[in-house]
PDB file of C-alpha atoms in Angstrom:
ATOM      1  CA  MET A 573      -3.509  51.929  24.937  1.00 41.00           C
ATOM      2  CA  ALA A 574      -6.556  49.685  24.964  1.00 43.00           C
ATOM      3  CA  ARG A 575      -6.229  49.163  21.199  1.00 47.00           C
ATOM      4  CA  ARG A 576      -2.637  47.991  21.619  1.00 48.00           C
ATOM      5  CA  GLU A 577      -3.724  45.530  24.308  1.00 43.00           C
ATOM      6  CA  ASP A 578      -6.476  44.251  21.993  1.00 48.00           C
ATOM      7  CA  ASN A 579      -3.931  43.666  19.226  1.00 51.00           C
ATOM      8  CA  GLN A 580      -1.591  41.622  21.420  1.00 52.00           C
ATOM      9  CA  PRO A 581      -3.780  38.488  21.537  1.00 56.00           C
ATOM     10  CA  SER A 582      -4.353  38.761  17.801  1.00 70.00           C
ATOM     11  CA  VAL A 583      -0.610  38.937  17.130  1.00 77.00           C
ATOM     12  CA  MET A 584       0.034  35.988  19.442  1.00 82.00           C
ATOM     13  CA  ILE A 585      -2.609  33.909  17.667  1.00 80.00           C
ATOM     14  CA  LEU A 586      -1.037  34.787  14.338  1.00 83.00           C
ATOM     15  CA  LEU A 587       2.424  33.764  15.572  1.00 87.00           C
ATOM     16  CA  VAL A 588       1.073  30.493  16.962  1.00 87.00           C
ATOM     17  CA  ALA A 589      -0.627  29.702  13.642  1.00 89.00           C
ATOM     18  CA  VAL A 590       2.488  30.465  11.573  1.00 92.00           C
ATOM     19  CA  THR A 591       4.840  28.647  13.964  1.00 92.00           C
ATOM     20  CA  GLY A 592       2.578  25.607  14.307  1.00 92.00           C
ATOM     21  CA  GLY A 593       2.075  25.380  10.552  1.00 93.00           C
ATOM     22  CA  THR A 594       5.805  25.734   9.863  1.00 95.00           C
ATOM     23  CA  ILE A 595       6.654  22.972  12.334  1.00 95.00           C
ATOM     24  CA  ALA A 596       3.979  20.751  10.783  1.00 94.00           C
ATOM     25  CA  VAL A 597       5.409  21.278   7.271  1.00 94.00           C
ATOM     26  CA  LEU A 598       8.917  20.419   8.490  1.00 95.00           C
ATOM     27  CA  VAL A 599       7.683  17.340  10.355  1.00 94.00           C
ATOM     28  CA  SER A 600       5.790  16.154   7.276  1.00 93.00           C
ATOM     29  CA  LEU A 601       8.951  16.299   5.168  1.00 93.00           C
ATOM     30  CA  VAL A 602      10.943  14.458   7.831  1.00 93.00           C
ATOM     31  CA  GLY A 603       8.175  11.874   7.965  1.00 93.00           C
ATOM     32  CA  PHE A 604       8.401  11.394   4.219  1.00 93.00           C
ATOM     33  CA  ASP A 605      12.143  10.745   4.472  1.00 92.00           C
ATOM     34  CA  LEU A 606      11.415   7.987   6.984  1.00 93.00           C
ATOM     35  CA  LEU A 607       9.095   6.298   4.489  1.00 93.00           C
ATOM     36  CA  VAL A 608      11.700   6.083   1.709  1.00 93.00           C
ATOM     37  CA  GLY A 609      14.535   3.567   1.781  1.00 91.00           C
ATOM     38  CA  PRO A 610      18.049   4.165   0.432  1.00 93.00           C
ATOM     39  CA  GLU A 611      17.379   1.812  -2.499  1.00 95.00           C
ATOM     40  CA  ALA A 612      14.664   4.065  -3.960  1.00 95.00           C
ATOM     41  CA  THR A 613      15.561   5.720  -7.256  1.00 94.00           C
ATOM     42  CA  ARG A 614      14.663   9.286  -8.148  1.00 91.00           C
ATOM     43  CA  PRO A 615      11.564   8.282 -10.178  1.00 90.00           C
ATOM     44  CA  ALA A 616      10.294   6.299  -7.178  1.00 92.00           C
ATOM     45  CA  VAL A 617      10.898   9.175  -4.768  1.00 92.00           C
ATOM     46  CA  LEU A 618       9.264  11.763  -7.024  1.00 88.00           C
ATOM     47  CA  GLY A 619       6.262   9.544  -7.617  1.00 85.00           C
ATOM     48  CA  ARG A 620       5.721   8.988  -3.906  1.00 89.00           C
ATOM     49  CA  VAL A 621       6.343  12.568  -2.775  1.00 87.00           C
ATOM     50  CA  ALA A 622       3.577  13.870  -5.042  1.00 82.00           C
ATOM     51  CA  SER A 623       0.979  11.606  -3.434  1.00 85.00           C
ATOM     52  CA  PHE A 624       2.362  12.368   0.024  1.00 86.00           C
ATOM     53  CA  MET A 625       2.052  16.130  -0.450  1.00 85.00           C
ATOM     54  CA  TYR A 626      -1.444  15.904  -1.923  1.00 85.00           C
ATOM     55  CA  TRP A 627      -2.698  14.033   1.144  1.00 88.00           C
ATOM     56  CA  THR A 628      -0.799  15.667   4.012  1.00 90.00           C
ATOM     57  CA  GLN A 629      -0.597  19.380   3.260  1.00 92.00           C
ATOM     58  CA  PRO A 630      -4.347  20.198   3.284  1.00 93.00           C
ATOM     59  CA  PHE A 631      -4.604  19.013   6.898  1.00 94.00           C
ATOM     60  CA  ILE A 632      -1.681  21.260   7.841  1.00 95.00           C
ATOM     61  CA  TYR A 633      -3.356  24.262   6.220  1.00 95.00           C
ATOM     62  CA  ILE A 634      -6.664  23.518   7.966  1.00 95.00           C
ATOM     63  CA  MET A 635      -4.857  23.276  11.304  1.00 94.00           C
ATOM     64  CA  ALA A 636      -3.126  26.615  10.705  1.00 93.00           C
ATOM     65  CA  GLY A 637      -6.461  28.158   9.724  1.00 93.00           C
ATOM     66  CA  LEU A 638      -8.082  26.889  12.920  1.00 92.00           C
ATOM     67  CA  LEU A 639      -5.321  28.451  14.997  1.00 90.00           C
ATOM     68  CA  ALA A 640      -5.581  31.737  13.082  1.00 89.00           C
ATOM     69  CA  GLY A 641      -9.350  31.907  13.427  1.00 87.00           C
ATOM     70  CA  VAL A 642      -9.740  31.052  17.092  1.00 82.00           C
ATOM     71  CA  GLY A 643     -10.653  34.135  19.138  1.00 66.00           C
ATOM     72  CA  ASP A 644     -10.559  36.401  16.074  1.00 70.00           C
ATOM     73  CA  SER A 645     -13.572  35.661  13.914  1.00 71.00           C
ATOM     74  CA  ARG A 646     -13.284  39.002  12.086  1.00 77.00           C
ATOM     75  CA  ARG A 647      -9.622  39.051  11.083  1.00 80.00           C
ATOM     76  CA  GLY A 648      -8.984  35.309  11.114  1.00 81.00           C
ATOM     77  CA  PRO A 649     -10.537  34.548   7.692  1.00 86.00           C
ATOM     78  CA  VAL A 650      -8.553  37.444   6.238  1.00 88.00           C
ATOM     79  CA  ARG A 651      -5.204  36.376   7.649  1.00 89.00           C
ATOM     80  CA  ALA A 652      -5.614  32.621   7.304  1.00 92.00           C
ATOM     81  CA  PRO A 653      -5.268  32.496   3.469  1.00 93.00           C
ATOM     82  CA  VAL A 654      -2.042  34.509   3.747  1.00 93.00           C
ATOM     83  CA  ILE A 655      -0.719  32.005   6.277  1.00 93.00           C
ATOM     84  CA  GLY A 656      -1.780  29.163   4.012  1.00 94.00           C
ATOM     85  CA  LEU A 657       0.035  30.720   1.060  1.00 94.00           C
ATOM     86  CA  PHE A 658       3.144  31.155   3.198  1.00 94.00           C
ATOM     87  CA  LEU A 659       3.093  27.505   4.321  1.00 94.00           C
ATOM     88  CA  ALA A 660       2.474  26.246   0.781  1.00 93.00           C
ATOM     89  CA  SER A 661       5.354  28.356  -0.530  1.00 92.00           C
ATOM     90  CA  LEU A 662       7.584  27.092   2.283  1.00 93.00           C
ATOM     91  CA  CYS A 663       6.724  23.492   1.394  1.00 91.00           C
ATOM     92  CA  TRP A 664       7.474  24.127  -2.277  1.00 89.00           C
ATOM     93  CA  LEU A 665      10.803  25.817  -1.487  1.00 90.00           C
ATOM     94  CA  LEU A 666      11.882  22.977   0.804  1.00 91.00           C
ATOM     95  CA  LEU A 667      10.952  20.390  -1.806  1.00 89.00           C
ATOM     96  CA  ARG A 668      12.902  22.322  -4.396  1.00 86.00           C
ATOM     97  CA  LYS A 669      15.951  22.653  -2.129  1.00 89.00           C
ATOM     98  CA  GLN A 670      15.971  18.905  -1.497  1.00 87.00           C
ATOM     99  CA  GLU A 671      15.369  18.206  -5.207  1.00 85.00           C
ATOM    100  CA  LEU A 672      12.102  16.482  -4.338  1.00 85.00           C
ATOM    101  CA  LEU A 673       9.809  18.416  -6.630  1.00 79.00           C
ATOM    102  CA  PRO A 674       7.500  15.937  -8.373  1.00 71.00           C
ATOM    103  CA  SER A 675       7.599  15.605 -12.115  1.00 63.00           C
ATOM    104  CA  GLU A 676       4.113  17.118 -12.354  1.00 61.00           C
ATOM    105  CA  PRO A 677       4.617  20.763 -13.398  1.00 61.00           C
ATOM    106  CA  ASP A 678       1.356  21.825 -11.749  1.00 69.00           C
ATOM    107  CA  ILE A 679       2.413  20.974  -8.168  1.00 72.00           C
ATOM    108  CA  ILE A 680       2.842  24.656  -7.315  1.00 75.00           C
ATOM    109  CA  ALA A 681      -0.521  25.369  -8.934  1.00 78.00           C
ATOM    110  CA  TYR A 682      -2.001  22.873  -6.489  1.00 81.00           C
ATOM    111  CA  LEU A 683      -0.108  23.875  -3.342  1.00 84.00           C
ATOM    112  CA  LEU A 684      -0.804  27.624  -3.429  1.00 88.00           C
ATOM    113  CA  PRO A 685      -4.604  27.471  -3.956  1.00 90.00           C
ATOM    114  CA  ALA A 686      -4.818  24.568  -1.516  1.00 91.00           C
ATOM    115  CA  GLY A 687      -2.913  26.567   1.097  1.00 92.00           C
ATOM    116  CA  ALA A 688      -5.207  29.567   0.797  1.00 93.00           C
ATOM    117  CA  LEU A 689      -8.455  27.588   0.515  1.00 94.00           C
ATOM    118  CA  PHE A 690      -7.957  25.042   3.297  1.00 94.00           C
ATOM    119  CA  ALA A 691      -6.568  27.661   5.686  1.00 94.00           C
ATOM    120  CA  LEU A 692      -9.639  29.800   4.987  1.00 94.00           C
ATOM    121  CA  VAL A 693     -11.902  26.826   5.715  1.00 94.00           C
ATOM    122  CA  GLY A 694     -10.127  26.292   9.024  1.00 93.00           C
ATOM    123  CA  ALA A 695     -10.478  29.966   9.988  1.00 92.00           C
ATOM    124  CA  MET A 696     -14.189  29.966   9.157  1.00 92.00           C
ATOM    125  CA  VAL A 697     -14.821  26.779  11.145  1.00 92.00           C
ATOM    126  CA  ALA A 698     -12.852  27.985  14.191  1.00 90.00           C
ATOM    127  CA  PRO A 699     -15.536  30.394  15.515  1.00 88.00           C
ATOM    128  CA  LEU A 700     -18.171  27.664  15.182  1.00 88.00           C
ATOM    129  CA  ILE A 701     -16.193  25.278  17.405  1.00 87.00           C
ATOM    130  CA  ARG A 702     -14.642  28.005  19.517  1.00 80.00           C
ATOM    131  CA  ASP A 703     -14.286  25.912  22.678  1.00 83.00           C
ATOM    132  CA  HIS A 704     -13.123  22.822  20.795  1.00 89.00           C
ATOM    133  CA  VAL A 705     -10.418  24.232  18.518  1.00 88.00           C
ATOM    134  CA  GLY A 706      -7.703  22.729  20.705  1.00 88.00           C
ATOM    135  CA  ARG A 707      -9.316  19.320  20.443  1.00 92.00           C
ATOM    136  CA  ALA A 708      -9.710  19.706  16.694  1.00 93.00           C
ATOM    137  CA  VAL A 709      -6.018  20.562  16.293  1.00 92.00           C
ATOM    138  CA  ALA A 710      -5.042  17.659  18.553  1.00 93.00           C
ATOM    139  CA  GLY A 711      -7.307  15.402  16.497  1.00 94.00           C
ATOM    140  CA  ILE A 712      -5.581  16.432  13.283  1.00 93.00           C
ATOM    141  CA  VAL A 713      -2.175  15.740  14.850  1.00 93.00           C
ATOM    142  CA  ILE A 714      -3.295  12.324  16.109  1.00 95.00           C
ATOM    143  CA  PHE A 715      -4.856  11.505  12.741  1.00 94.00           C
ATOM    144  CA  GLY A 716      -1.632  12.478  10.960  1.00 91.00           C
ATOM    145  CA  LEU A 717       0.447  10.331  13.315  1.00 93.00           C
ATOM    146  CA  ALA A 718      -1.909   7.381  12.874  1.00 94.00           C
ATOM    147  CA  ALA A 719      -1.825   7.783   9.082  1.00 92.00           C
ATOM    148  CA  PHE A 720       1.980   7.841   9.149  1.00 92.00           C
ATOM    149  CA  ILE A 721       2.125   4.673  11.267  1.00 93.00           C
ATOM    150  CA  TRP A 722      -0.401   2.964   8.992  1.00 92.00           C
ATOM    151  CA  THR A 723       1.591   3.925   5.896  1.00 91.00           C
ATOM    152  CA  TYR A 724       4.828   2.736   7.483  1.00 91.00           C
ATOM    153  CA  LEU A 725       3.301  -0.600   8.465  1.00 90.00           C
ATOM    154  CA  ASN A 726       1.982  -1.066   4.938  1.00 90.00           C
ATOM    155  CA  LEU A 727       5.448  -1.007   3.416  1.00 93.00           C
ATOM    156  CA  GLY A 728       7.218  -4.190   2.435  1.00 93.00           C
ATOM    157  CA  SER A 729      10.633  -5.454   1.458  1.00 92.00           C
ATOM    158  CA  VAL A 730      12.218  -8.053  -0.750  1.00 93.00           C
ATOM    159  CA  SER A 731      15.419  -9.966  -0.121  1.00 93.00           C
ATOM    160  CA  GLY A 732      17.165 -12.972  -1.540  1.00 95.00           C
ATOM    161  CA  VAL A 733      20.362 -14.295  -3.017  1.00 96.00           C
ATOM    162  CA  VAL A 734      21.990 -14.219  -6.443  1.00 95.00           C
ATOM    163  CA  GLN A 735      23.795 -17.437  -7.301  1.00 94.00           C
ATOM    164  CA  ARG A 736      24.901 -19.660 -10.170  1.00 92.00           C
ATOM    165  CA  GLU A 737      26.045 -23.176 -10.877  1.00 91.00           C
ATOM    166  CA  VAL A 738      29.751 -23.524 -11.645  1.00 86.00           C
ATOM    167  CA  ILE A 739      30.920 -26.664 -13.465  1.00 83.00           C
ATOM    168  CA  GLN A 740      34.577 -27.618 -13.358  1.00 80.00           C
ATOM    169  CA  ARG A 741      35.786 -29.675 -16.312  1.00 75.00           C
ATOM    170  CA  ALA A 742      39.051 -31.346 -17.082  1.00 68.00           C
ATOM    171  CA  GLU A 743      39.728 -32.657 -20.567  1.00 63.00           C
ATOM    172  CA  GLY A 744      36.010 -32.612 -21.372  1.00 65.00           C
ATOM    173  CA  MET A 745      34.964 -34.448 -18.211  1.00 71.00           C
ATOM    174  CA  THR A 746      32.926 -32.915 -15.387  1.00 64.00           C
ATOM    175  CA  MET A 747      34.994 -32.998 -12.223  1.00 70.00           C
ATOM    176  CA  ALA A 748      32.783 -30.982  -9.880  1.00 72.00           C
ATOM    177  CA  MET A 749      29.616 -28.908  -9.772  1.00 80.00           C
ATOM    178  CA  GLN A 750      28.743 -26.412  -7.085  1.00 87.00           C
ATOM    179  CA  THR A 751      26.388 -23.501  -6.416  1.00 88.00           C
ATOM    180  CA  VAL A 752      28.258 -20.296  -5.627  1.00 91.00           C
ATOM    181  CA  PRO A 753      27.022 -16.818  -4.620  1.00 93.00           C
ATOM    182  CA  VAL A 754      27.406 -13.994  -7.121  1.00 94.00           C
ATOM    183  CA  PRO A 755      28.577 -10.696  -5.600  1.00 95.00           C
ATOM    184  CA  ASN A 756      28.242  -7.250  -7.205  1.00 94.00           C
ATOM    185  CA  ALA A 757      25.169  -8.171  -9.230  1.00 95.00           C
ATOM    186  CA  ARG A 758      22.814  -5.263  -9.893  1.00 96.00           C
ATOM    187  CA  VAL A 759      19.324  -6.038  -8.560  1.00 97.00           C
ATOM    188  CA  ALA A 760      16.305  -3.818  -9.212  1.00 96.00           C
ATOM    189  CA  LEU A 761      12.549  -3.567  -8.838  1.00 96.00           C
ATOM    190  CA  LEU A 762      10.797  -2.125 -11.877  1.00 96.00           C
ATOM    191  CA  ASN A 763       7.334  -0.867 -12.653  1.00 93.00           C
ATOM    192  CA  PRO A 764       6.075  -3.740 -14.836  1.00 88.00           C
ATOM    193  CA  GLN A 765       3.960  -1.401 -16.976  1.00 88.00           C
ATOM    194  CA  ALA A 766       6.437   1.423 -17.588  1.00 84.00           C
ATOM    195  CA  ASP A 767       9.611  -0.684 -17.217  1.00 87.00           C
ATOM    196  CA  THR A 768      11.014   2.053 -14.942  1.00 92.00           C
ATOM    197  CA  VAL A 769      13.639   1.176 -12.333  1.00 95.00           C
ATOM    198  CA  LEU A 770      12.146   2.151  -8.962  1.00 96.00           C
ATOM    199  CA  TYR A 771      14.470   0.445  -6.466  1.00 97.00           C
ATOM    200  CA  VAL A 772      18.002  -0.746  -7.035  1.00 97.00           C
ATOM    201  CA  THR A 773      20.749  -2.351  -4.979  1.00 97.00           C
ATOM    202  CA  GLN A 774      23.748  -4.642  -5.378  1.00 96.00           C
ATOM    203  CA  SER A 775      24.379  -8.145  -4.084  1.00 95.00           C
ATOM    204  CA  GLY A 776      26.980  -8.470  -1.339  1.00 94.00           C
ATOM    205  CA  ASN A 777      29.937 -10.795  -0.953  1.00 93.00           C
ATOM    206  CA  GLN A 778      27.630 -13.711  -0.154  1.00 94.00           C
ATOM    207  CA  GLY A 779      25.282 -12.863  -3.009  1.00 94.00           C
ATOM    208  CA  HIS A 780      22.592 -11.526  -0.661  1.00 96.00           C
ATOM    209  CA  TYR A 781      20.520  -8.445  -1.483  1.00 96.00           C
ATOM    210  CA  ARG A 782      17.673  -6.539   0.158  1.00 94.00           C
ATOM    211  CA  MET A 783      15.402  -3.622  -0.786  1.00 94.00           C
ATOM    212  CA  GLY A 784      13.208  -2.130   1.949  1.00 92.00           C
ATOM    213  CA  LYS A 785      10.375   0.385   2.457  1.00 93.00           C
ATOM    214  CA  VAL A 786       8.705  -0.602  -0.806  1.00 94.00           C
ATOM    215  CA  PRO A 787       4.963   0.073  -1.318  1.00 93.00           C
ATOM    216  CA  LEU A 788       2.908  -3.095  -1.609  1.00 94.00           C
ATOM    217  CA  GLY A 789       2.178  -4.343  -5.090  1.00 93.00           C
ATOM    218  CA  GLN A 790       3.558  -6.280  -8.018  1.00 95.00           C
ATOM    219  CA  TYR A 791       6.975  -5.463  -9.448  1.00 96.00           C
ATOM    220  CA  ALA A 792       9.409  -6.887 -11.958  1.00 95.00           C
ATOM    221  CA  LEU A 793      12.543  -8.168 -10.225  1.00 96.00           C
ATOM    222  CA  ARG A 794      15.494  -7.813 -12.569  1.00 96.00           C
ATOM    223  CA  VAL A 795      19.072  -8.989 -12.059  1.00 96.00           C
ATOM    224  CA  TRP A 796      21.998  -8.091 -14.297  1.00 96.00           C
ATOM    225  CA  ASP A 797      24.733 -10.722 -14.491  1.00 93.00           C
ATOM    226  CA  PRO A 798      28.052  -9.018 -13.608  1.00 92.00           C
ATOM    227  CA  ALA A 799      29.688 -11.297 -16.167  1.00 86.00           C
ATOM    228  CA  GLY A 800      27.503  -9.730 -18.842  1.00 85.00           C
ATOM    229  CA  ILE A 801      26.036 -13.069 -19.852  1.00 81.00           C
ATOM    230  CA  ALA A 802      22.346 -12.445 -19.217  1.00 85.00           C
ATOM    231  CA  VAL A 803      19.619 -10.351 -17.595  1.00 91.00           C
ATOM    232  CA  ILE A 804      17.099 -12.286 -15.498  1.00 92.00           C
ATOM    233  CA  THR A 805      13.579 -10.865 -14.981  1.00 93.00           C
ATOM    234  CA  SER A 806      10.770 -12.330 -12.880  1.00 93.00           C
ATOM    235  CA  MET A 807       7.593 -11.031 -11.253  1.00 94.00           C
ATOM    236  CA  VAL A 808       7.408 -10.544  -7.489  1.00 94.00           C
ATOM    237  CA  GLU A 809       4.559  -9.519  -5.182  1.00 94.00           C
ATOM    238  CA  ILE A 810       5.705  -7.233  -2.343  1.00 93.00           C
ATOM    239  CA  GLU A 811       3.943  -8.073   0.927  1.00 90.00           C
ATOM    240  CA  ARG A 812       3.868  -6.430   4.350  1.00 85.00           C
ATOM    241  CA  THR A 813       7.011  -6.865   6.395  1.00 77.00           C
ATOM    242  CA  ILE A 814       5.056  -7.125   9.669  1.00 75.00           C
ATOM    243  CA  THR A 815       3.071 -10.092   8.332  1.00 75.00           C
ATOM    244  CA  GLY A 816       6.108 -12.070   7.269  1.00 74.00           C
ATOM    245  CA  GLY A 817       7.139 -10.105   4.223  1.00 78.00           C
ATOM    246  CA  THR A 818       7.846 -11.230   0.694  1.00 89.00           C
ATOM    247  CA  ARG A 819       9.211 -14.723   0.315  1.00 90.00           C
ATOM    248  CA  TRP A 820      12.943 -15.200  -0.229  1.00 92.00           C
ATOM    249  CA  GLN A 821      13.837 -14.563  -3.858  1.00 92.00           C
ATOM    250  CA  ALA A 822      16.688 -16.768  -5.049  1.00 93.00           C
ATOM    251  CA  VAL A 823      17.896 -15.787  -8.520  1.00 93.00           C
ATOM    252  CA  ALA A 824      19.852 -18.331 -10.557  1.00 92.00           C
ATOM    253  CA  LEU A 825      22.171 -16.861 -13.176  1.00 92.00           C
ATOM    254  CA  PRO A 826      23.372 -18.884 -16.182  1.00 90.00           C
ATOM    255  CA  THR A 827      25.779 -21.709 -15.442  1.00 87.00           C
ATOM    256  CA  GLN A 828      29.478 -21.111 -15.949  1.00 81.00           C
ATOM    257  CA  THR A 829      32.087 -23.692 -16.897  1.00 80.00           C
ATOM    258  CA  GLN A 830      35.643 -23.538 -15.599  1.00 72.00           C
ATOM    259  CA  ASP A 831      38.664 -25.452 -16.823  1.00 70.00           C
ATOM    260  CA  ALA A 832      40.115 -27.509 -13.993  1.00 63.00           C
ATOM    261  CA  GLY A 833      43.261 -28.339 -15.953  1.00 60.00           C
ATOM    262  CA  SER A 834      44.627 -31.788 -16.816  1.00 59.00           C
ATOM    263  CA  LEU A 835      43.298 -34.978 -15.261  1.00 53.00           C
ATOM    264  CA  PHE A 836      46.799 -36.299 -14.653  1.00 50.00           C
ATOM    265  CA  ARG A 837      49.788 -34.198 -13.723  1.00 51.00           C
TER     266      ARG A 837
END
């Protein structure tokens, strides 16, 4: 009877570690979705999710290891790697279900050892800070929240207008010239080194476009003329939205000439 009572706290600790780690994995994936705008292409998403997983998951495994090791210094280091493997496998399965697996084929080779190793580290540290495990877990949560806010605030956006000059001629004479917006133009941000489309959108009825939640840096801004006349490419530096953002990018497409008919009717 006494042995059963001794096992109850151990089982509860195990459940807390598994539940807490599972919630943390789910929250991390939700957090990643909040950092990616609808204009991001699949290459952009896959490139960012790899970095996100490499930096966030180890802290989750350490937290789970701390919870598994508190109050059970003998069995904690044995159970913690199993919990870490479970959480790493869960993360991989969720990424696969959402088609977010990075292009790197060794992501699973990273997640599984990282899950076991970092959870073991947490379980071994837990007895040393026995009375401060709660604070350590709270610190990890606060650090993760602060890192998310910092990452979010360090995203930028680019917006502007696509337009062209339209010349109206009648019998070889220029009758009028005006600047008009160009709707339905494909606008994209590309990696200037790899020439890969990372973010893409389309200009609206007034020629306006916007791409948000873009990591800071230099990109190639490319616009495809819906008339098929030309493709315009220029360099743009994405700056923080909270500090004013990237300057307005007005893109001028090649001039078009329209026949206004006869001068005299």
